[in-house]
GROMACS .gro file of C-alpha atoms in nm:
model
  420
    1MET     CA    1  -0.011   0.000  -0.010
    2ASP     CA    2   0.129   0.353  -0.081
    3SER     CA    3   0.051   0.586   0.203
    4VAL     CA    4   0.088   0.911  -0.009
    5THR     CA    5  -0.150   0.790  -0.266
    6GLU     CA    6  -0.386   0.634  -0.039
    7PHE     CA    7  -0.408   0.964   0.147
    8GLU     CA    8  -0.468   1.178  -0.169
    9LEU     CA    9  -0.757   0.957  -0.326
   10GLY     CA   10  -0.899   0.900   0.011
   11TYR     CA   11  -0.917   1.267   0.084
   12ILE     CA   12  -1.074   1.363  -0.217
   13GLU     CA   13  -1.320   1.076  -0.181
   14GLU     CA   14  -1.395   1.177   0.179
   15LEU     CA   15  -1.479   1.536   0.037
   16GLY     CA   16  -1.745   1.349  -0.189
   17PHE     CA   17  -1.569   1.460  -0.521
   18VAL     CA   18  -1.579   1.239  -0.819
   19ALA     CA   19  -1.207   1.147  -0.883
   20GLY     CA   20  -1.014   0.924  -1.114
   21PRO     CA   21  -0.632   0.882  -1.138
   22VAL     CA   22  -0.429   0.984  -1.447
   23VAL     CA   23  -0.078   0.971  -1.526
   24SER     CA   24   0.107   1.151  -1.789
   25MET     CA   25   0.431   1.272  -1.896
   26GLY     CA   26   0.501   1.617  -1.849
   27PHE     CA   27   0.785   1.822  -2.004
   28GLY     CA   28   1.124   1.691  -1.908
   29ASN     CA   29   0.972   1.336  -1.898
   30VAL     CA   30   0.842   1.387  -1.555
   31PRO     CA   31   0.571   1.119  -1.457
   32VAL     CA   32   0.287   1.301  -1.308
   33LEU     CA   33  -0.007   1.147  -1.102
   34HIS     CA   34  -0.313   1.364  -1.145
   35PHE     CA   35  -0.700   1.325  -1.014
   36ALA     CA   36  -0.968   1.402  -1.258
   37VAL     CA   37  -1.217   1.588  -1.041
   38GLU     CA   38  -1.549   1.679  -1.151
   39GLU     CA   39  -1.574   2.001  -0.956
   40TYR     CA   40  -1.505   2.365  -0.978
   41HIS     CA   41  -1.147   2.443  -0.842
   42PRO     CA   42  -1.196   2.654  -0.534
   43ARG     CA   43  -0.921   2.917  -0.657
   44TRP     CA   44  -0.959   2.894  -1.018
   45GLY     CA   45  -1.315   2.871  -1.063
   46ALA     CA   46  -1.289   2.635  -1.341
   47ARG     CA   47  -1.369   2.257  -1.372
   48THR     CA   48  -1.067   2.049  -1.276
   49SER     CA   49  -1.125   1.740  -1.494
   50ASN     CA   50  -0.850   1.804  -1.742
   51PRO     CA   51  -0.605   1.496  -1.723
   52VAL     CA   52  -0.304   1.708  -1.766
   53LYS     CA   53  -0.401   2.004  -1.541
   54SER     CA   54  -0.638   1.846  -1.292
   55VAL     CA   55  -0.461   1.932  -0.990
   56ASN     CA   56  -0.163   2.066  -1.136
   57ASP     CA   57   0.065   2.288  -0.934
   58ARG     CA   58   0.011   2.581  -1.200
   59LEU     CA   59   0.188   2.810  -0.940
   60GLY     CA   60   0.546   2.670  -1.006
   61GLY     CA   61   0.607   2.610  -0.642
   62PHE     CA   62   0.327   2.847  -0.502
   63ASN     CA   63   0.112   2.545  -0.404
   64SER     CA   64  -0.173   2.678  -0.223
   65CYS     CA   65  -0.458   2.467  -0.410
   66LEU     CA   66  -0.684   2.236  -0.228
   67PHE     CA   67  -0.541   1.927  -0.419
   68ARG     CA   68  -0.179   1.877  -0.532
   69GLN     CA   69   0.002   1.664  -0.785
   70ILE     CA   70   0.258   1.428  -0.666
   71THR     CA   71   0.533   1.284  -0.891
   72ALA     CA   72   0.450   0.921  -0.988
   73THR     CA   73   0.664   0.626  -0.885
   74ASN     CA   74   0.660   0.267  -0.945
   75LYS     CA   75   0.473   0.213  -0.615
   76HIS     CA   76   0.206   0.475  -0.717
   77LEU     CA   77   0.154   0.292  -1.035
   78LYS     CA   78   0.096  -0.019  -0.872
   79SER     CA   79  -0.192   0.113  -0.634
   80LEU     CA   80  -0.370   0.263  -0.908
   81SER     CA   81  -0.550  -0.049  -0.999
   82LYS     CA   82  -0.744   0.005  -0.686
   83TYR     CA   83  -0.880   0.347  -0.786
   84GLY     CA   84  -0.931   0.235  -1.162
   85GLY     CA   85  -1.311   0.340  -1.161
   86ILE     CA   86  -1.521   0.652  -1.054
   87MET     CA   87  -1.508   0.721  -0.677
   88LYS     CA   88  -1.769   0.897  -0.490
   89ASN     CA   89  -1.889   0.928  -0.135
   90SER     CA   90  -2.234   0.817  -0.136
   91SER     CA   91  -2.311   1.029   0.164
   92SER     CA   92  -2.193   1.359   0.018
   93SER     CA   93  -2.479   1.619  -0.024
   94SER     CA   94  -2.248   1.830  -0.275
   95SER     CA   95  -2.335   1.572  -0.562
   96SER     CA   96  -2.616   1.784  -0.681
   97LEU     CA   97  -2.365   2.048  -0.765
   98TYR     CA   98  -2.193   1.858  -1.018
   99ARG     CA   99  -2.277   1.969  -1.384
  100GLY     CA  100  -2.202   1.606  -1.525
  101ILE     CA  101  -2.045   1.261  -1.452
  102ALA     CA  102  -1.670   1.293  -1.413
  103PHE     CA  103  -1.482   1.111  -1.675
  104THR     CA  104  -1.173   0.886  -1.550
  105LEU     CA  105  -0.911   0.759  -1.763
  106PHE     CA  106  -0.562   0.610  -1.695
  107ALA     CA  107  -0.306   0.680  -1.963
  108ILE     CA  108   0.055   0.672  -1.941
  109LEU     CA  109   0.200   0.867  -2.237
  110PHE     CA  110   0.503   0.720  -2.410
  111ALA     CA  111   0.810   0.882  -2.252
  112GLY     CA  112   1.037   0.903  -2.541
  113SER     CA  113   1.332   1.113  -2.577
  114VAL     CA  114   1.246   1.497  -2.619
  115SER     CA  115   1.480   1.706  -2.795
  116ALA     CA  116   1.611   2.047  -2.609
  117GLN     CA  117   1.386   2.249  -2.848
  118SER     CA  118   1.065   2.069  -2.768
  119SER     CA  119   1.082   2.072  -2.371
  120PRO     CA  120   1.263   2.277  -2.105
  121PRO     CA  121   1.569   2.113  -1.952
  122SER     CA  122   1.517   1.812  -1.716
  123SER     CA  123   1.726   1.992  -1.451
  124PRO     CA  124   1.781   2.366  -1.370
  125PRO     CA  125   2.052   2.511  -1.553
  126THR     CA  126   2.385   2.558  -1.362
  127ASP     CA  127   2.378   2.952  -1.397
  128TRP     CA  128   2.059   2.982  -1.233
  129GLY     CA  129   2.085   3.157  -0.914
  130PRO     CA  130   1.889   3.369  -0.642
  131MET     CA  131   1.637   3.653  -0.801
  132SER     CA  132   1.496   3.945  -0.574
  133ILE     CA  133   1.126   3.942  -0.566
  134ASN     CA  134   1.111   4.285  -0.707
  135LEU     CA  135   1.316   4.169  -1.019
  136GLU     CA  136   1.567   4.438  -0.982
  137GLU     CA  137   1.813   4.216  -1.168
  138PHE     CA  138   1.572   4.126  -1.459
  139GLU     CA  139   1.564   4.360  -1.763
  140TYR     CA  140   1.225   4.451  -1.906
  141PRO     CA  141   1.208   4.496  -2.303
  142TYR     CA  142   1.101   4.876  -2.252
  143PRO     CA  143   1.211   5.124  -2.012
  144VAL     CA  144   1.049   5.084  -1.662
  145GLU     CA  145   0.884   5.376  -1.467
  146TYR     CA  146   0.720   5.394  -1.145
  147MET     CA  147   0.401   5.541  -0.985
  148ASN     CA  148   0.421   5.607  -0.642
  149PHE     CA  149   0.091   5.641  -0.402
  150GLY     CA  150  -0.049   5.530  -0.076
  151VAL     CA  151  -0.266   5.228   0.005
  152TYR     CA  152  -0.389   5.118   0.345
  153GLY     CA  153  -0.152   5.333   0.498
  154GLU     CA  154   0.154   5.206   0.318
  155ASP     CA  155   0.367   5.379   0.062
  156VAL     CA  156   0.373   5.150  -0.255
  157ARG     CA  157   0.471   5.187  -0.607
  158ILE     CA  158   0.366   5.038  -0.940
  159ALA     CA  159   0.590   4.965  -1.215
  160TYR     CA  160   0.491   5.031  -1.581
  161MET     CA  161   0.609   5.048  -1.945
  162ASP     CA  162   0.464   5.316  -2.151
  163VAL     CA  163   0.550   5.252  -2.497
  164ALA     CA  164   0.494   5.530  -2.760
  165PRO     CA  165   0.375   5.455  -3.106
  166THR     CA  166   0.634   5.353  -3.354
  167GLY     CA  167   0.389   5.373  -3.646
  168SER     CA  168   0.155   5.653  -3.751
  169ALA     CA  169   0.016   5.733  -3.433
  170ASN     CA  170  -0.364   5.688  -3.406
  171GLY     CA  171  -0.436   5.872  -3.088
  172ARG     CA  172  -0.535   5.549  -2.908
  173THR     CA  173  -0.404   5.361  -2.602
  174VAL     CA  174  -0.413   5.014  -2.503
  175ILE     CA  175  -0.321   4.901  -2.142
  176LEU     CA  176  -0.221   4.539  -2.105
  177HIS     CA  177  -0.273   4.356  -1.771
  178HIS     CA  178  -0.072   4.034  -1.689
  179GLY     CA  179  -0.180   3.718  -1.550
  180GLY     CA  180  -0.175   3.582  -1.157
  181LEU     CA  181   0.197   3.465  -1.157
  182TYR     CA  182   0.328   3.650  -1.458
  183TYR     CA  183   0.485   3.984  -1.547
  184GLY     CA  184   0.426   4.266  -1.765
  185TRP     CA  185   0.721   4.178  -1.982
  186TYR     CA  186   0.566   3.863  -2.145
  187TRP     CA  187   0.338   4.095  -2.361
  188SER     CA  188   0.652   4.214  -2.556
  189LYS     CA  189   0.523   4.091  -2.882
  190GLN     CA  190   0.204   4.254  -2.833
  191ILE     CA  191   0.361   4.572  -2.721
  192LYS     CA  192   0.558   4.584  -3.067
  193ALA     CA  193   0.285   4.480  -3.282
  194LEU     CA  194   0.034   4.743  -3.124
  195ALA     CA  195   0.298   5.018  -3.126
  196GLN     CA  196   0.358   4.962  -3.494
  197GLU     CA  197  -0.009   4.988  -3.570
  198GLY     CA  198  -0.002   5.345  -3.394
  199TYR     CA  199  -0.119   5.263  -3.045
  200ARG     CA  200   0.049   5.413  -2.718
  201VAL     CA  201   0.078   5.082  -2.523
  202VAL     CA  202   0.122   5.085  -2.150
  203VAL     CA  203   0.170   4.760  -1.944
  204LYS     CA  204   0.185   4.759  -1.575
  205ASP     CA  205   0.289   4.488  -1.320
  206ARG     CA  206  -0.005   4.449  -1.077
  207LEU     CA  207   0.052   4.550  -0.735
  208GLY     CA  208   0.172   4.244  -0.547
  209TRP     CA  209   0.383   4.114  -0.846
  210GLY     CA  210   0.663   4.185  -1.083
  211LYS     CA  211   0.859   4.501  -1.023
  212SER     CA  212   0.570   4.650  -0.827
  213SER     CA  213   0.565   4.685  -0.429
  214LYS     CA  214   0.466   4.371  -0.246
  215PRO     CA  215   0.246   4.524   0.047
  216ILE     CA  216   0.071   4.280   0.289
  217ILE     CA  217  -0.265   4.431   0.257
  218PRO     CA  218  -0.639   4.319   0.166
  219TYR     CA  219  -0.622   4.271  -0.197
  220SER     CA  220  -0.921   4.255  -0.425
  221ILE     CA  221  -1.005   4.278  -0.798
  222SER     CA  222  -1.161   4.618  -0.728
  223LEU     CA  223  -0.841   4.762  -0.586
  224TRP     CA  224  -0.635   4.635  -0.891
  225ALA     CA  225  -0.890   4.810  -1.116
  226SER     CA  226  -0.867   5.136  -0.928
  227ASN     CA  227  -0.481   5.106  -0.985
  228THR     CA  228  -0.528   5.110  -1.332
  229ALA     CA  229  -0.757   5.414  -1.307
  230ARG     CA  230  -0.498   5.586  -1.088
  231LEU     CA  231  -0.237   5.505  -1.339
  232MET     CA  232  -0.427   5.636  -1.622
  233ASP     CA  233  -0.478   5.990  -1.427
  234HIS     CA  234  -0.094   5.982  -1.350
  235LEU     CA  235  -0.026   5.943  -1.730
  236GLY     CA  236  -0.309   6.185  -1.851
  237ILE     CA  237  -0.506   5.908  -2.043
  238GLU     CA  238  -0.866   5.975  -2.049
  239GLN     CA  239  -0.966   5.662  -2.238
  240ALA     CA  240  -0.810   5.324  -2.319
  241ALA     CA  241  -0.885   4.973  -2.446
  242VAL     CA  242  -0.804   4.736  -2.155
  243VAL     CA  243  -0.672   4.380  -2.219
  244GLY     CA  244  -0.615   4.116  -1.943
  245HIS     CA  245  -0.490   3.777  -1.925
  246SER     CA  246  -0.593   3.503  -1.673
  247ILE     CA  247  -0.666   3.686  -1.359
  248GLY     CA  248  -0.569   4.012  -1.553
  249GLY     CA  249  -0.903   3.927  -1.738
  250GLN     CA  250  -1.123   3.944  -1.437
  251MET     CA  251  -0.924   4.266  -1.344
  252VAL     CA  252  -1.014   4.434  -1.667
  253THR     CA  253  -1.369   4.297  -1.664
  254ARG     CA  254  -1.425   4.485  -1.333
  255PHE     CA  255  -1.242   4.805  -1.472
  256ALA     CA  256  -1.508   4.832  -1.742
  257PHE     CA  257  -1.802   4.753  -1.502
  258LEU     CA  258  -1.656   5.052  -1.261
  259TYR     CA  259  -1.510   5.288  -1.506
  260PRO     CA  260  -1.714   5.246  -1.847
  261GLU     CA  261  -1.665   5.597  -1.958
  262ARG     CA  262  -1.297   5.533  -1.971
  263THR     CA  263  -1.319   5.196  -2.156
  264THR     CA  264  -1.305   5.188  -2.528
  265HIS     CA  265  -1.267   4.807  -2.570
  266LEU     CA  266  -1.258   4.505  -2.337
  267VAL     CA  267  -1.058   4.215  -2.402
  268THR     CA  268  -1.004   3.916  -2.159
  269VAL     CA  269  -0.757   3.635  -2.261
  270ASN     CA  270  -0.793   3.298  -2.115
  271GLN     CA  271  -0.953   3.450  -1.801
  272VAL     CA  272  -0.976   3.262  -1.487
  273GLY     CA  273  -1.304   3.246  -1.304
  274LEU     CA  274  -1.533   3.222  -1.585
  275THR     CA  275  -1.805   3.072  -1.357
  276ASP     CA  276  -1.907   3.152  -1.002
  277ARG     CA  277  -1.872   2.857  -0.785
  278ARG     CA  278  -1.842   3.029  -0.450
  279PHE     CA  279  -2.076   2.836  -0.282
  280GLY     CA  280  -1.926   2.483  -0.133
  281ARG     CA  281  -1.597   2.596  -0.155
  282GLY     CA  282  -1.353   2.424   0.066
  283PHE     CA  283  -1.149   2.619   0.350
  284GLN     CA  284  -0.827   2.748   0.250
  285SER     CA  285  -0.596   2.910   0.519
  286LEU     CA  286  -0.429   3.251   0.409
  287THR     CA  287  -0.128   3.140   0.606
  288GLY     CA  288   0.100   2.843   0.597
  289GLU     CA  289   0.438   2.722   0.646
  290VAL     CA  290   0.713   2.828   0.419
  291ASP     CA  291   1.049   2.637   0.409
  292ALA     CA  292   1.336   2.848   0.456
  293ASN     CA  293   1.565   2.576   0.296
  294PRO     CA  294   1.329   2.460   0.011
  295ASP     CA  295   1.401   2.150  -0.194
  296MET     CA  296   1.494   2.313  -0.512
  297GLU     CA  297   1.499   1.983  -0.718
  298ALA     CA  298   1.128   1.965  -0.610
  299VAL     CA  299   1.076   2.321  -0.697
  300TYR     CA  300   1.195   2.251  -1.040
  301THR     CA  301   0.996   1.953  -1.061
  302ASN     CA  302   0.691   2.165  -0.968
  303LEU     CA  303   0.803   2.411  -1.254
  304LEU     CA  304   0.806   2.120  -1.525
  305ARG     CA  305   0.450   2.045  -1.410
  306TRP     CA  306   0.373   2.400  -1.449
  307ALA     CA  307   0.483   2.429  -1.802
  308SER     CA  308   0.328   2.098  -1.904
  309GLY     CA  309  -0.015   2.247  -1.778
  310ASN     CA  310   0.020   2.593  -1.936
  311TYR     CA  311   0.167   2.534  -2.278
  312SER     CA  312   0.065   2.311  -2.555
  313ALA     CA  313   0.399   2.350  -2.698
  314TRP     CA  314   0.722   2.432  -2.557
  315HIS     CA  315   0.926   2.720  -2.694
  316PRO     CA  316   1.291   2.808  -2.538
  317GLU     CA  317   1.189   3.185  -2.442
  318PHE     CA  318   0.917   3.030  -2.182
  319LEU     CA  319   1.229   2.929  -1.980
  320GLU     CA  320   1.256   3.280  -1.841
  321HIS     CA  321   0.925   3.231  -1.632
  322MET     CA  322   1.089   2.922  -1.475
  323ARG     CA  323   1.421   3.107  -1.388
  324ILE     CA  324   1.237   3.375  -1.237
  325ARG     CA  325   1.013   3.146  -1.009
  326TYR     CA  326   1.317   2.918  -0.936
  327GLY     CA  327   1.537   3.220  -0.841
  328GLN     CA  328   1.277   3.383  -0.611
  329ARG     CA  329   1.255   3.068  -0.401
  330LEU     CA  330   1.626   3.133  -0.344
  331SER     CA  331   1.544   3.488  -0.222
  332GLY     CA  332   1.579   3.581   0.132
  333ASP     CA  333   1.231   3.773   0.075
  334TRP     CA  334   1.077   3.462  -0.066
  335PRO     CA  335   0.835   3.416   0.250
  336ARG     CA  336   0.692   3.771   0.185
  337LEU     CA  337   0.631   3.701  -0.169
  338ALA     CA  338   0.479   3.353  -0.090
  339HIS     CA  339   0.235   3.528   0.159
  340VAL     CA  340   0.134   3.818  -0.088
  341SER     CA  341   0.087   3.528  -0.348
  342ARG     CA  342  -0.151   3.344  -0.124
  343LEU     CA  343  -0.346   3.659  -0.029
  344THR     CA  344  -0.376   3.761  -0.402
  345GLY     CA  345  -0.453   3.419  -0.546
  346HIS     CA  346  -0.785   3.375  -0.353
  347MET     CA  347  -0.905   3.678  -0.550
  348ARG     CA  348  -0.970   3.464  -0.845
  349ALA     CA  349  -1.262   3.299  -0.672
  350MET     CA  350  -1.354   3.516  -0.391
  351ASP     CA  351  -1.384   3.832  -0.599
  352THR     CA  352  -1.594   3.694  -0.891
  353VAL     CA  353  -1.667   3.936  -1.183
  354VAL     CA  354  -1.934   3.687  -1.342
  355ASN     CA  355  -2.217   3.928  -1.253
  356ASP     CA  356  -2.041   4.225  -1.383
  357ARG     CA  357  -2.087   4.113  -1.749
  358GLN     CA  358  -2.461   4.188  -1.815
  359HIS     CA  359  -2.390   4.543  -1.701
  360ILE     CA  360  -2.113   4.628  -1.937
  361GLN     CA  361  -2.203   4.779  -2.257
  362THR     CA  362  -1.837   4.821  -2.404
  363LYS     CA  363  -1.755   4.613  -2.706
  364THR     CA  364  -1.601   4.297  -2.564
  365LEU     CA  365  -1.362   4.025  -2.703
  366VAL     CA  366  -1.321   3.695  -2.524
  367LEU     CA  367  -1.015   3.549  -2.637
  368GLY     CA  368  -0.839   3.233  -2.560
  369GLY     CA  369  -0.644   2.896  -2.643
  370ALA     CA  370  -0.915   2.656  -2.650
  371GLU     CA  371  -0.706   2.390  -2.500
  372ASP     CA  372  -0.691   2.551  -2.144
  373TYR     CA  373  -0.883   2.306  -1.979
  374PRO     CA  374  -1.182   2.082  -2.094
  375THR     CA  375  -1.471   2.323  -2.053
  376PHE     CA  376  -1.271   2.657  -2.117
  377ALA     CA  377  -1.431   2.678  -2.463
  378GLU     CA  378  -1.788   2.607  -2.338
  379GLU     CA  379  -1.719   2.879  -2.058
  380ALA     CA  380  -1.565   3.137  -2.294
  381ARG     CA  381  -1.877   3.121  -2.536
  382HIS     CA  382  -2.109   3.139  -2.245
  383ALA     CA  383  -1.911   3.445  -2.104
  384ALA     CA  384  -1.919   3.626  -2.458
  385ASN     CA  385  -2.293   3.589  -2.478
  386GLN     CA  386  -2.343   3.727  -2.145
  387PHE     CA  387  -2.168   4.066  -2.237
  388PRO     CA  388  -2.435   4.271  -2.443
  389ASN     CA  389  -2.167   4.359  -2.702
  390GLY     CA  390  -1.954   4.043  -2.652
  391GLU     CA  391  -1.785   3.826  -2.918
  392VAL     CA  392  -1.547   3.512  -2.887
  393PHE     CA  393  -1.267   3.418  -3.056
  394LEU     CA  394  -1.104   3.053  -2.963
  395ILE     CA  395  -0.755   2.911  -3.112
  396PRO     CA  396  -0.760   2.555  -3.141
  397ASN     CA  397  -0.457   2.346  -3.002
  398VAL     CA  398  -0.341   2.614  -2.797
  399GLY     CA  399  -0.337   2.630  -2.405
  400HIS     CA  400  -0.355   2.900  -2.130
  401ASN     CA  401  -0.095   3.162  -2.277
  402PRO     CA  402  -0.210   3.205  -2.633
  403HIS     CA  403  -0.004   3.552  -2.663
  404GLU     CA  404   0.316   3.367  -2.604
  405GLU     CA  405   0.247   3.042  -2.790
  406VAL     CA  406   0.090   3.183  -3.106
  407PRO     CA  407   0.172   3.565  -3.086
  408ASP     CA  408   0.102   3.648  -3.463
  409THR     CA  409  -0.253   3.501  -3.446
  410VAL     CA  410  -0.327   3.690  -3.108
  411ASN     CA  411  -0.176   4.014  -3.250
  412ALA     CA  412  -0.395   4.000  -3.571
  413GLU     CA  413  -0.702   3.933  -3.379
  414LEU     CA  414  -0.626   4.221  -3.119
  415ILE     CA  415  -0.548   4.470  -3.416
  416ARG     CA  416  -0.876   4.371  -3.581
  417PHE     CA  417  -1.087   4.409  -3.273
  418LEU     CA  418  -0.930   4.723  -3.143
  419GLY     CA  419  -0.946   4.884  -3.481
  420SER     CA  420  -1.335   4.786  -3.499
   0.00000   0.00000   0.00000
């Protein structure tokens, strides 16, 4: 009997969730044990039945999810036969909340050799080292400026890039908002394309992430939206198109709801929290233990899982995300960043924007990689239909980060929509 597997599966069964074990090979040939759970994730607000991302540690070491992945070993595989079918606690009253019957499958993908071009290295490069939580040593693609202000009695600053048009200026502005554990720099290809089309492009690092301050405060989606309005005032921008990826999609939706007169276009890119599943969420502590001497091999394994779950195809430039997250775990300020990550991560589920949509008259584009998770395409279409002036654009065979995986496709659609 394998005690870890027994605990994982038994705990899910005890909660009344329908689950099934899945094994797949992630980037770097890391065997990963997943649980297909027909329930909405308490943090992400999305159904966790994806065999590749079911309980994926998408946070690359920032694991504050209710469920977790574990690396599959021989003893895990031997114990799976006991759990080959659907499990459900018959005494659970939560079954009425399920929107369908969970699929379960057990698949072991062939672990052949993978070239360096198609996957990240199986171990961290030797030149990787500590990185500050404010990314002082990381160079962004355009000059970074700062806006200083006060919030909850603390002096903070927000980092941003303000890029002038490189083509014939059209007098319009686009503000790009990054996702939960990302940074403004990953919009570099969109910045270049939009600037060439004549747009002024502003990209900010959200308060609590990137080069911006990391205060310990009660974060909210509305707070982040108000920060964008404050930045617009700071830069003398009356109106702008707002684009947001992942949790940034939630934030720009709230911005369009709160500041309709300042929003010309609204674009969400693989937004998290497309559904409202606040009822029945499991308890999650806002605090937890942080290992002062983390197992960096385990950290890197988590990063490989994260990469497998977020990208349908690997490109070498994606390694920068892993280098940053790996290096920050070695920073002496890591406990602070981990705390802020926990505080901000809960906003995905606690501060839903689902009920904002029907009140937003702004022209809206719901854009995304269709393979983000099994029900993403369905939920994206539903979300677009809830916006009075919404439309949807789904990209097949692409995952959570389409602006990085297929930038030309995303750029063309952004330029079309923003020019409409």
